[in-house]
Short mmCIF file of C-alpha atoms in Angstrom, two decimals:
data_model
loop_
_atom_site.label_atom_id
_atom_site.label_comp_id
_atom_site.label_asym_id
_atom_site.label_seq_id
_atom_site.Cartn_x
_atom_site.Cartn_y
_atom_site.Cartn_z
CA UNK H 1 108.12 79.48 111.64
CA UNK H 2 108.78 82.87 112.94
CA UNK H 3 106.73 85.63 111.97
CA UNK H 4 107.66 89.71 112.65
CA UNK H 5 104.54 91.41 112.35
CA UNK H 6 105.68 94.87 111.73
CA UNK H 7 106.26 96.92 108.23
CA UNK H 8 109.30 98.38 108.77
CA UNK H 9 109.44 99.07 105.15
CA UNK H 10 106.40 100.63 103.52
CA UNK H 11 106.56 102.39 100.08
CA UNK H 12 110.42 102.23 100.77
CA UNK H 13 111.86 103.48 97.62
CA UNK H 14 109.03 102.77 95.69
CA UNK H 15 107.05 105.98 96.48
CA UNK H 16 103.82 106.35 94.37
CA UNK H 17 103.69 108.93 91.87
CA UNK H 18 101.39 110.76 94.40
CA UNK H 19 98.85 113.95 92.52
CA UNK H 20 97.12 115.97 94.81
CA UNK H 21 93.97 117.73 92.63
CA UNK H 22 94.92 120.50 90.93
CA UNK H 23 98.43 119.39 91.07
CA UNK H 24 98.86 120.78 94.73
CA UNK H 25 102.09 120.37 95.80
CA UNK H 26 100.98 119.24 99.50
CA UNK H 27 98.10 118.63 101.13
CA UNK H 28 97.58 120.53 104.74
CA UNK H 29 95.01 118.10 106.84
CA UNK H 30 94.31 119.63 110.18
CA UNK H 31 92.76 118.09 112.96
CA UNK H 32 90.76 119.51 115.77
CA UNK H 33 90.96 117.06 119.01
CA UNK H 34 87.33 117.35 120.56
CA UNK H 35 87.67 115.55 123.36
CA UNK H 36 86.69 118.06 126.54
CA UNK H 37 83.51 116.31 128.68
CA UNK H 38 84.67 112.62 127.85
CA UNK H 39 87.98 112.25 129.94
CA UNK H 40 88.27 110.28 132.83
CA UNK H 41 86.14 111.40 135.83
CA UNK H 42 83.78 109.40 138.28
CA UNK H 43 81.22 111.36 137.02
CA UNK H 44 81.63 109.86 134.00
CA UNK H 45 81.72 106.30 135.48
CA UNK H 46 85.71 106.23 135.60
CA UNK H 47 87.62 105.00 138.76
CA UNK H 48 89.35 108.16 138.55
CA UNK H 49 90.32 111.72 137.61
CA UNK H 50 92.15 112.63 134.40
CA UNK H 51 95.92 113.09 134.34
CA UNK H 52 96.04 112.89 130.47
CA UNK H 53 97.43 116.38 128.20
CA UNK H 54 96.57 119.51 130.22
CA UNK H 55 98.36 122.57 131.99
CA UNK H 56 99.01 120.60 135.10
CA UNK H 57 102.73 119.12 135.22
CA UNK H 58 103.41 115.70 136.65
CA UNK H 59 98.96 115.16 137.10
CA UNK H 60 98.15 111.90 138.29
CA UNK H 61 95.23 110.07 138.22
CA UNK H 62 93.11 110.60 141.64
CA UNK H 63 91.32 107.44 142.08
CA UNK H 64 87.89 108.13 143.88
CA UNK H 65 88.10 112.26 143.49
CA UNK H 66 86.80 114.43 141.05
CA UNK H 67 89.86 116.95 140.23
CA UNK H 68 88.54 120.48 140.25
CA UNK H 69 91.62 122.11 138.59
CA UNK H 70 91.75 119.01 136.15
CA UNK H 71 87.96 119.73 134.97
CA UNK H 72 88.37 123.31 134.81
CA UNK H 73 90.93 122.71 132.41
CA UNK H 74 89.09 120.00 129.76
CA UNK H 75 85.99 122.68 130.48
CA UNK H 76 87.85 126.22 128.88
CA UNK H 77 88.38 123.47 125.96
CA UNK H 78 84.54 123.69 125.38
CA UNK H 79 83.84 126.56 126.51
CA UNK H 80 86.36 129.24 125.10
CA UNK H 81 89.37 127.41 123.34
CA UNK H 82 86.92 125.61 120.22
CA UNK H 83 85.70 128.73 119.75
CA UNK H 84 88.65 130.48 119.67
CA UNK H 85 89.86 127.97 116.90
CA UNK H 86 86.22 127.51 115.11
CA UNK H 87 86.69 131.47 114.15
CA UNK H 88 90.11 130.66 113.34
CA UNK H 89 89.54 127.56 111.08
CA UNK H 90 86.06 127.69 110.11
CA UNK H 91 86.66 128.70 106.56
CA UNK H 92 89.33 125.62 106.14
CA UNK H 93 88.04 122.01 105.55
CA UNK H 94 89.32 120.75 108.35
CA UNK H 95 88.60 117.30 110.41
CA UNK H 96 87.15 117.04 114.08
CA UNK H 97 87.91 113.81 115.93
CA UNK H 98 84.94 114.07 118.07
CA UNK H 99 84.69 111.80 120.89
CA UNK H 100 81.08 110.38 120.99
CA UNK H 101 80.49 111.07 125.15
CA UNK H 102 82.18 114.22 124.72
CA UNK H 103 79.87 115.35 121.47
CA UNK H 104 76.86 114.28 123.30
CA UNK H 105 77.60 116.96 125.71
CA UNK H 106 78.09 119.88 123.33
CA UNK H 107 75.30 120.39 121.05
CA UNK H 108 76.32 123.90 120.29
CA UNK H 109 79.76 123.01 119.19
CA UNK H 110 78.58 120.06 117.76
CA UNK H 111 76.18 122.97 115.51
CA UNK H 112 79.05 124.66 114.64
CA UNK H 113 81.05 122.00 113.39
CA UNK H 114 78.63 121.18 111.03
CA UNK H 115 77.78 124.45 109.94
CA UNK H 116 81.17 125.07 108.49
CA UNK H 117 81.58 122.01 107.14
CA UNK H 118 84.09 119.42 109.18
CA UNK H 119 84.36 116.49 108.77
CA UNK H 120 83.19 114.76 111.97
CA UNK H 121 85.07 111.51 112.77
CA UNK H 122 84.90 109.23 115.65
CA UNK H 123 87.55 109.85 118.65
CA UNK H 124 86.07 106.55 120.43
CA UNK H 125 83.49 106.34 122.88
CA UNK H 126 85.19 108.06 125.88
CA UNK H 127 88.57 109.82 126.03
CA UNK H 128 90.76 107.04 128.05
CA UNK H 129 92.86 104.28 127.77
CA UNK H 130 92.51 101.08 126.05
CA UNK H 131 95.70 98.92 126.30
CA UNK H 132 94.53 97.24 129.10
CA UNK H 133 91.06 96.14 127.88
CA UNK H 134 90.30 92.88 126.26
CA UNK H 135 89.48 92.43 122.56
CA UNK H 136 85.81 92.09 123.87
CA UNK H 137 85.39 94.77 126.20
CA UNK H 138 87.57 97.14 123.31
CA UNK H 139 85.11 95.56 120.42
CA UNK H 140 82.04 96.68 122.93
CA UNK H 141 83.70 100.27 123.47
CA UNK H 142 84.02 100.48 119.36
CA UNK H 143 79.98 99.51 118.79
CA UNK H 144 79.00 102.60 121.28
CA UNK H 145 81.16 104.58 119.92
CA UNK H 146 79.86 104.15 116.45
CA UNK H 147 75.82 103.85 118.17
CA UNK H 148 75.99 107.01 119.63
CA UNK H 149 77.87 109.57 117.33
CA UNK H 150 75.51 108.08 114.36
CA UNK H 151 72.24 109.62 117.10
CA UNK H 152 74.26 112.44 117.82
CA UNK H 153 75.94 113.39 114.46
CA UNK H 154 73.59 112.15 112.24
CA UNK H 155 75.77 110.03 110.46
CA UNK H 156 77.77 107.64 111.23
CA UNK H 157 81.45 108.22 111.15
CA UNK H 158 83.56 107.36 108.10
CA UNK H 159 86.72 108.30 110.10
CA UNK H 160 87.89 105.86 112.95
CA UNK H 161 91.06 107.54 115.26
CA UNK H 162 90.87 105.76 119.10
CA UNK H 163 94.57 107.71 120.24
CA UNK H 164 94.80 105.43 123.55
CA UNK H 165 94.46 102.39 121.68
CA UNK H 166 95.56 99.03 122.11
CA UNK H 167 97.34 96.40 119.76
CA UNK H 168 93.61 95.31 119.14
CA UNK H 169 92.31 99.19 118.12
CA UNK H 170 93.05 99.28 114.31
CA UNK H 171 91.93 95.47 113.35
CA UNK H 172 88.95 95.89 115.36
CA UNK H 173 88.02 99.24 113.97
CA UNK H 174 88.35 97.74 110.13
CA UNK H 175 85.82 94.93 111.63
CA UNK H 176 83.06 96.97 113.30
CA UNK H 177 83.09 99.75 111.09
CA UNK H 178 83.01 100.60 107.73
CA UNK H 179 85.96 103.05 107.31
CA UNK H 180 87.05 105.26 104.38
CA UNK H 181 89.99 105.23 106.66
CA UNK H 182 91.60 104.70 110.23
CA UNK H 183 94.42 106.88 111.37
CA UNK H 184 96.12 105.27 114.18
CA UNK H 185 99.34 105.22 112.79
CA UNK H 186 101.81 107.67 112.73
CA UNK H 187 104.45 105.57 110.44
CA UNK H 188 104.44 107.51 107.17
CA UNK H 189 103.76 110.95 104.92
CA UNK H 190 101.30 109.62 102.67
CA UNK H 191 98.22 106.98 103.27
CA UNK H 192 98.90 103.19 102.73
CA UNK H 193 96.57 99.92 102.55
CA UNK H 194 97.13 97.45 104.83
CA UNK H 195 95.01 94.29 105.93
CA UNK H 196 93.21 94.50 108.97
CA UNK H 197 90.13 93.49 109.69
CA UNK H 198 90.02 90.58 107.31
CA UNK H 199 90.00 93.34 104.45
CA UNK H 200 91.72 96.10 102.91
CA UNK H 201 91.59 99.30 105.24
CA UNK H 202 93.08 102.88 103.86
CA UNK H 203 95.28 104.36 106.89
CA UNK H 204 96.00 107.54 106.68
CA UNK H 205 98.48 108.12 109.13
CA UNK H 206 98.31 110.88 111.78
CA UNK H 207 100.68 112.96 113.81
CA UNK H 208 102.33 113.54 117.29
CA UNK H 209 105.39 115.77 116.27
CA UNK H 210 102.96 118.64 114.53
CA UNK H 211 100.69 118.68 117.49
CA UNK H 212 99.75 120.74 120.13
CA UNK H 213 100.19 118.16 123.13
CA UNK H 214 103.91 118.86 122.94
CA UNK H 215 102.94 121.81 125.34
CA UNK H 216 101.40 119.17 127.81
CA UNK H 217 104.67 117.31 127.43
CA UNK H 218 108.31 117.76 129.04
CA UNK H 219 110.09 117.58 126.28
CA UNK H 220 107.43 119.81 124.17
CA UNK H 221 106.75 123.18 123.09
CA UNK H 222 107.00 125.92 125.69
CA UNK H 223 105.75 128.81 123.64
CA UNK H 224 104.13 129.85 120.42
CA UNK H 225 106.73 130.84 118.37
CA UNK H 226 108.51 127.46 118.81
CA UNK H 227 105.32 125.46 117.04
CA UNK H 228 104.70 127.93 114.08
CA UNK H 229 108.48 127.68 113.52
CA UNK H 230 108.20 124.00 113.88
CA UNK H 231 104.52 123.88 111.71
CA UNK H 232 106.75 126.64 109.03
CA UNK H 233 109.77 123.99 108.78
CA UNK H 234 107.32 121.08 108.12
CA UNK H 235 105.19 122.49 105.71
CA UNK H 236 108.51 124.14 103.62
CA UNK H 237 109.96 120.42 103.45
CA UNK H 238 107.18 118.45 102.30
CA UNK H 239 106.37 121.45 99.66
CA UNK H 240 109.68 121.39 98.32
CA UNK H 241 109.27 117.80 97.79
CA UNK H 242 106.09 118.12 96.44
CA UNK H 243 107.79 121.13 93.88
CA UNK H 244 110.53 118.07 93.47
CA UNK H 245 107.70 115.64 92.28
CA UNK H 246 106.92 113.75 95.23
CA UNK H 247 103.66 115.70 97.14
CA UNK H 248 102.88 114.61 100.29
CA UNK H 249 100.81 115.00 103.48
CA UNK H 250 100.96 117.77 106.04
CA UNK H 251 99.22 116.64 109.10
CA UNK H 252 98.45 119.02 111.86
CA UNK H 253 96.50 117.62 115.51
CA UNK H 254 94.99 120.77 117.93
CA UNK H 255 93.21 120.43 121.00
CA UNK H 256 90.88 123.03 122.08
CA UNK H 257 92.23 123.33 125.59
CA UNK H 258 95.31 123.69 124.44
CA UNK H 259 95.51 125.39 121.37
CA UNK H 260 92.71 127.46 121.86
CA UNK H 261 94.79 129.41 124.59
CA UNK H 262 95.38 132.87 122.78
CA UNK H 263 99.20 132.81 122.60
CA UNK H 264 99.19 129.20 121.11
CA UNK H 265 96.41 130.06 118.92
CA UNK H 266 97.91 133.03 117.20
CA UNK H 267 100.95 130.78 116.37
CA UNK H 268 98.34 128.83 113.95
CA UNK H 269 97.58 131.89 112.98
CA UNK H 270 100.74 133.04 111.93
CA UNK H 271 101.22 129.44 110.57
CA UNK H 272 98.42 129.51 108.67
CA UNK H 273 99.30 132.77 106.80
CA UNK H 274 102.69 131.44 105.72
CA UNK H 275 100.86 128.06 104.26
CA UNK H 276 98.21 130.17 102.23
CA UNK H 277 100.85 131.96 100.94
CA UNK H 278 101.99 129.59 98.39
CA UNK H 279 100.13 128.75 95.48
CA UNK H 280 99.38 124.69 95.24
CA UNK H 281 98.13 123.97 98.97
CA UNK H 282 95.22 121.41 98.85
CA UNK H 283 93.35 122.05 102.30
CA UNK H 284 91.44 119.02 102.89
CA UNK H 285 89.71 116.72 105.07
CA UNK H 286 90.78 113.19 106.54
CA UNK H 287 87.45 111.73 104.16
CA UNK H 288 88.23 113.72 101.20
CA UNK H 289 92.24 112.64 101.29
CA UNK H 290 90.87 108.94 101.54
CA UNK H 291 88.53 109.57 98.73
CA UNK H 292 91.00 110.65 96.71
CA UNK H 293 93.31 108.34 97.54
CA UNK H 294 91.11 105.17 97.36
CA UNK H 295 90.44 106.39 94.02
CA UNK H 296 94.08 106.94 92.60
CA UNK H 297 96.24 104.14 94.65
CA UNK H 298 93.08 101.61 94.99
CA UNK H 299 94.77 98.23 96.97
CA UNK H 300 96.54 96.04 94.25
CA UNK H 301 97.51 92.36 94.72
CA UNK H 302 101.11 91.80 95.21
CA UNK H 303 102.94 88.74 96.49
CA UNK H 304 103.48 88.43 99.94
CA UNK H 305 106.71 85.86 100.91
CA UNK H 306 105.72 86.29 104.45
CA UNK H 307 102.08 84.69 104.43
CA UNK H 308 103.01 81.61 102.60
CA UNK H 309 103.52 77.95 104.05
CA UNK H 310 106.56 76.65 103.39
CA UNK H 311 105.81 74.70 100.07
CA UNK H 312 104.49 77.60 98.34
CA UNK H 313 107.38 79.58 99.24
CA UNK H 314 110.14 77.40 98.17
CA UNK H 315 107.97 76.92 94.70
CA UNK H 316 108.23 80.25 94.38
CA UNK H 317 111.77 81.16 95.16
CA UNK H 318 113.47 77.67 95.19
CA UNK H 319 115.11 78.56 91.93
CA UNK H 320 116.50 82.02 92.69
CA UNK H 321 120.02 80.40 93.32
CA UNK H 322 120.21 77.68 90.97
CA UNK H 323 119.35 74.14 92.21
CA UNK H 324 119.65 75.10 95.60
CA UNK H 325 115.82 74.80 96.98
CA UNK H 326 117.60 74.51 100.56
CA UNK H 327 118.50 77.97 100.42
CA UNK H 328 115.05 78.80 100.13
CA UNK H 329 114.01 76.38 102.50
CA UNK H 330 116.21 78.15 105.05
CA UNK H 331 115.01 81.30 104.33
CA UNK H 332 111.61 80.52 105.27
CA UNK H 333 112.38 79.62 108.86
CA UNK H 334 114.22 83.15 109.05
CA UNK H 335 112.04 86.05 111.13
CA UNK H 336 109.84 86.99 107.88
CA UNK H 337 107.26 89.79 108.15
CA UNK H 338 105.80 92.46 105.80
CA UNK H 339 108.84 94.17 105.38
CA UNK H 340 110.26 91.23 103.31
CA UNK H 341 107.55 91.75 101.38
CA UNK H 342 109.35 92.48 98.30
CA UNK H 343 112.34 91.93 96.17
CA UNK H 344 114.58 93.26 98.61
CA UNK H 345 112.96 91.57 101.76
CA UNK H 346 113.33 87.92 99.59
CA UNK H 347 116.71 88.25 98.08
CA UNK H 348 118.25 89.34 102.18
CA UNK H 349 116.37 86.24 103.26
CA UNK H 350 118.05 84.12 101.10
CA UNK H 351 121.48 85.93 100.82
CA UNK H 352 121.83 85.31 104.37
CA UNK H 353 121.25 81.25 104.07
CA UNK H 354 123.64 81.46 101.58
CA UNK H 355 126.10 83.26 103.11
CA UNK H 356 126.06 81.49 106.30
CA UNK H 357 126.18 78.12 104.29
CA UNK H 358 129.76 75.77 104.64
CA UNK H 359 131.95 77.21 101.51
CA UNK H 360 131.34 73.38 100.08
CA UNK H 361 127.37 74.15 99.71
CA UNK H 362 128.44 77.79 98.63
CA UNK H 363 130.85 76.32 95.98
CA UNK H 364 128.00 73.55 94.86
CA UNK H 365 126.34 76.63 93.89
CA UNK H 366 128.79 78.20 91.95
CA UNK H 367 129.26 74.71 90.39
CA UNK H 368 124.92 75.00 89.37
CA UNK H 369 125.62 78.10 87.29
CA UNK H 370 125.77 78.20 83.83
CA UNK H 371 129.44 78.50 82.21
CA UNK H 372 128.38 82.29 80.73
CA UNK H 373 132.18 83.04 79.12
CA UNK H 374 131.36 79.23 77.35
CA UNK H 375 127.95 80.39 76.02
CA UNK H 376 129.48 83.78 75.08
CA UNK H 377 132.15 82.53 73.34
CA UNK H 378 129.64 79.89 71.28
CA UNK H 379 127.42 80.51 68.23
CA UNK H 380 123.96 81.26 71.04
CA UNK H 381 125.52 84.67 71.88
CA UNK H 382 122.48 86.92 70.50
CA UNK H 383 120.24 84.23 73.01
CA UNK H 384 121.88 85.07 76.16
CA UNK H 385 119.46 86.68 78.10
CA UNK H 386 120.56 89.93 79.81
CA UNK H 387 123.51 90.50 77.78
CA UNK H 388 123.65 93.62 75.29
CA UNK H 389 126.01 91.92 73.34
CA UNK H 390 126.74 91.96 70.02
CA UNK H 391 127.94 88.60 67.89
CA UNK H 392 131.50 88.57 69.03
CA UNK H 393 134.27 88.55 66.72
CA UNK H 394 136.21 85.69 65.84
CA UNK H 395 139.18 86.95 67.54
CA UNK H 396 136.94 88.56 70.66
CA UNK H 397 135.30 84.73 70.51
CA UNK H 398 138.91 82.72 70.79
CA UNK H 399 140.44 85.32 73.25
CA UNK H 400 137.25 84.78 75.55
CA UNK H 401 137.52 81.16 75.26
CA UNK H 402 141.39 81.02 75.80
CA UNK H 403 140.49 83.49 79.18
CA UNK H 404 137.57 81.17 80.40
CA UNK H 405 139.58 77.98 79.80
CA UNK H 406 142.52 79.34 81.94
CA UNK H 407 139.48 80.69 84.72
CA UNK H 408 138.27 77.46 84.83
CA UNK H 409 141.37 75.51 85.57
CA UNK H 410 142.36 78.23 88.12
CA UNK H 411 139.38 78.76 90.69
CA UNK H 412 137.74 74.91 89.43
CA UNK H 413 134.38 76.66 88.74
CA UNK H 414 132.71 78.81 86.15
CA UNK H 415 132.80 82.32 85.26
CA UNK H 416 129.62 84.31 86.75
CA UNK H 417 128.64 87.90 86.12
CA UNK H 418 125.61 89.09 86.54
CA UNK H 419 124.08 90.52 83.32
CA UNK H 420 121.58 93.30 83.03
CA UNK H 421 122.67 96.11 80.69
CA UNK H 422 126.38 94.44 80.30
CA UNK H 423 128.14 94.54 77.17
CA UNK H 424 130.82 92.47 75.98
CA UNK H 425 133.41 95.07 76.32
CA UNK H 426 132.45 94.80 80.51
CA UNK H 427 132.35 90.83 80.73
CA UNK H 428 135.66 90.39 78.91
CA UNK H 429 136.97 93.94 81.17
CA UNK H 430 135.54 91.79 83.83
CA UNK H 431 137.28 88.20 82.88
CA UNK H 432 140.26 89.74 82.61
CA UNK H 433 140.41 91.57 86.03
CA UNK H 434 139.22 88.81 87.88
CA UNK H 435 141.68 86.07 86.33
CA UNK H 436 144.13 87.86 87.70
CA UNK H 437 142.53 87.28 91.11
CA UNK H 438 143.86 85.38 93.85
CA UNK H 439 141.73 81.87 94.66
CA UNK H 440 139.83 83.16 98.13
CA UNK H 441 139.04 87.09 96.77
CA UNK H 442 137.42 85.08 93.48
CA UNK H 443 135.55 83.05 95.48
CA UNK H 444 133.91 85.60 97.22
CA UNK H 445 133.33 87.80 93.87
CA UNK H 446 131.53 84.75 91.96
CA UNK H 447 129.11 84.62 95.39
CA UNK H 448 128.96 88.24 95.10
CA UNK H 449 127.83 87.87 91.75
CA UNK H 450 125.79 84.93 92.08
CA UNK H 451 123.60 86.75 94.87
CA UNK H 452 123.36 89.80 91.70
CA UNK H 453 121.74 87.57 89.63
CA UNK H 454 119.76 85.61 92.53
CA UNK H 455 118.38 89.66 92.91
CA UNK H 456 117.76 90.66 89.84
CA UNK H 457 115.42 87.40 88.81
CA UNK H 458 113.31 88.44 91.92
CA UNK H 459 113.10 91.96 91.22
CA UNK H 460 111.86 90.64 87.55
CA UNK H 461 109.38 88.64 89.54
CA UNK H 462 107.79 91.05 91.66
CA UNK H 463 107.26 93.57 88.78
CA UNK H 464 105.24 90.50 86.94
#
């Protein structure tokens, strides 16, 4: 049994009917990196200096050294650039991902925080990379974490974001700590549930393309004007979809040593002004969009294909091609994961064993299905479920028999159509047409249509 582990799917078309209070048409999250004092340096216990988001192109790590042009750098974060964007932001709810090492060391800014409000939420123990640590040593890293910004804060966080994580971070986060939300995901607009942890755990996805470390970055911003233009063509997109009907989530990620340089921080400035300048912007924290959102879109159960054994999934969707439990069977073995987690993910699954299937197990199928022109064209009509029919005629009833007799003894199986909102001006339109077909083009039209019908049973099922 193979087993894909990502969601490559998510809301997919199935967007929930997402209201922001007061009806906002978006809501603007911003998020202040506080990370300056926790980087890697041997003061700090690391084998080397930082080489992670600064001014320096091309920094690399040197192992042994403290890096005096490296420090200097995380230390005008502290010391100039938070308050540069405190004065700036301090009327805004706004969210601080405050690394624990790096809040111990700034008591003052720490104060400030507070006094206007932030949300506080935990960064991680120390500002560095974790892809290379075991679950254990990772697990250990999450407890401090959590230990010291409780003594330092006050509270303990309700707001988990590592960065540098590993594939470990988020289901170790959801076990240590209890999270209105994690956000190390960047893989959608609006917050979704997912299982981690052993339980239900609110993401609410974060950014790297509205962020200021695309000036630390090659391929990144080079001046100001370039991220408020990109921060103005966000924000106008997701608020004309939110005007449309569909609100989502703006999400914005500064650093204080680097957007609390004066020509980056006047573009949030000017950025700013533009937001505030429509009517229906929800400001809010990280906490207070996973409040809301817990509250609203609270995890529901839903089937999940991809968790099942193998009996449990052929009970369930053995009969979606008519006595053909081998289709299913096949299906299971297929590379499953989350994203099949729907109608959609099932009915490909099983498509694709059928299609692949020798034409004699294909036309066994077609054999399995009901003769729908013979039930049509008999006095159980009205019963036929699917069909918007009205009792035929007498003459509509011994034309369709006549044309279903004559289908029949050309293509040696019965006539299938998928119902679902079909009259019976469209199935004898359709009998008609396809009569006139030659032997190998019907063929493939009655698999066509028996995968329809196969698809519209499951998305009846997942709706249940």
């Amino acid at each position: 049994m193979t087993r894909y582990p990502r969601d490559m799917t998510g809301y997919g078309a199935e967007v929930p009917a997402v209201s922001w209070p007061n009806s906002a048409k978006i809501a603007v999250q911003i998020v202040l990196n506080y990370e300056e004092g926790s980087e890697n340096n041997i003061l700090h216990g690391d084998a080397a200096s930082e080489a992670f988001l600064s001014e320096i192109t091309g920094a690399t790590p040197w192992h042994g050294q403290r890096h005096w042009n490296m420090e200097s750098i995380y230390e005008y974060g502290s010391r100039a650039g938070f308050w540069r964007l405190h004065s700036l932001l301090k009327d805004l709810p706004i969210t601080v991902y405050g690394v624990a090492t790096a809040l111990a060391r700034a008591p003052q800014q720490l104060a400030a925080m507070k006094q206007a409000g932030w949300e506080i939420a935990s960064h991680g123990f120390k500002w560095i990379e974790h892809k290379d640590m075991s679950a254990d040593e990772e697990r250990l890293q999450i407890r401090d974490a959590i230990r010291l910004h409780t003594e330092v804060v006050g509270a303990p966080p309700r707001g988990w974001y590592t960065g540098r994580c590993s594939m470990n971070t988020v289901n170790l986060a959801a076990e240590e700590g209890d999270f209105a939300y994690i956000a190390d995901s960047y893989a959608d607009d609006l917050p979704y549930w997912m299982v981690a942890g052993g339980k239900d755990q609110l993401i609410v996805p974060y950014t790297m393309d509205c962020n200021d470390m695309r000036f630390a970055i090659q391929a990144g911003f080079t001046n100001g004007d370039q991220f408020e233009s990109y921060l103005k063509d966000s924000f106008d997109m997701l608020y004309a979809e939110g005007q449309a009907g569909a609100p989502k989530m703006l999400s914005i990620g500064l650093h204080c040593r680097i957007a609390g340089r004066p020509g980056r921080a006047m573009a949030i400035k000017r950025a700013l002004a533009h937001f505030m300048a429509h009517d229906g912007v929800w400001f809010a924290t990280r906490a207070q969009i996973a409040d809301h959102w817990a509250q609203e879109h609270p995890p529901s159960p839903r089937l999940k294909p991809s968790e099942m054994d193998r009996e449990t999934f052929v009970a369930e969707f053995g009969g979606m091609f008519k006595d053909s439990p081998w289709i299913a069977e096949g299906a299971f073995g297929l590379e499953l994961g989350p994203t099949h987690d729907n109608a959609q993910g099932v009915h490909n699954a099983l498509a694709r064993i059928f299609r692949r299937a020798p034409r004699n197990a294909r036309t066994d199928v077609l054999m399995a299905q009901p003769d729908l022109a013979k039930e049509l064209s008999g006095p159980n009509i009205a019963g036929v479920s699917g069909a918007e029919c009205d009792l035929l005629s007498e003459r509509d009833r011994d034309a369709l028999t006549d044309l279903n007799a004559a289908y029949i003894k050309k293509f040696r199986f019965p006539f299938i159509i998928a119902l679902g909102g079909i009259t019976k001006e469209s199935i004898m339109d359709a009998l008609h047409r396809r009569i006139e077909n030659d032997p190998e083009t019907e063929f493939i039209e009655a698999c066509h249509q028996v995968e329809r019908i196969a698809e519209l049973h499951l998305i009846e099922k997942f709706r249940a």
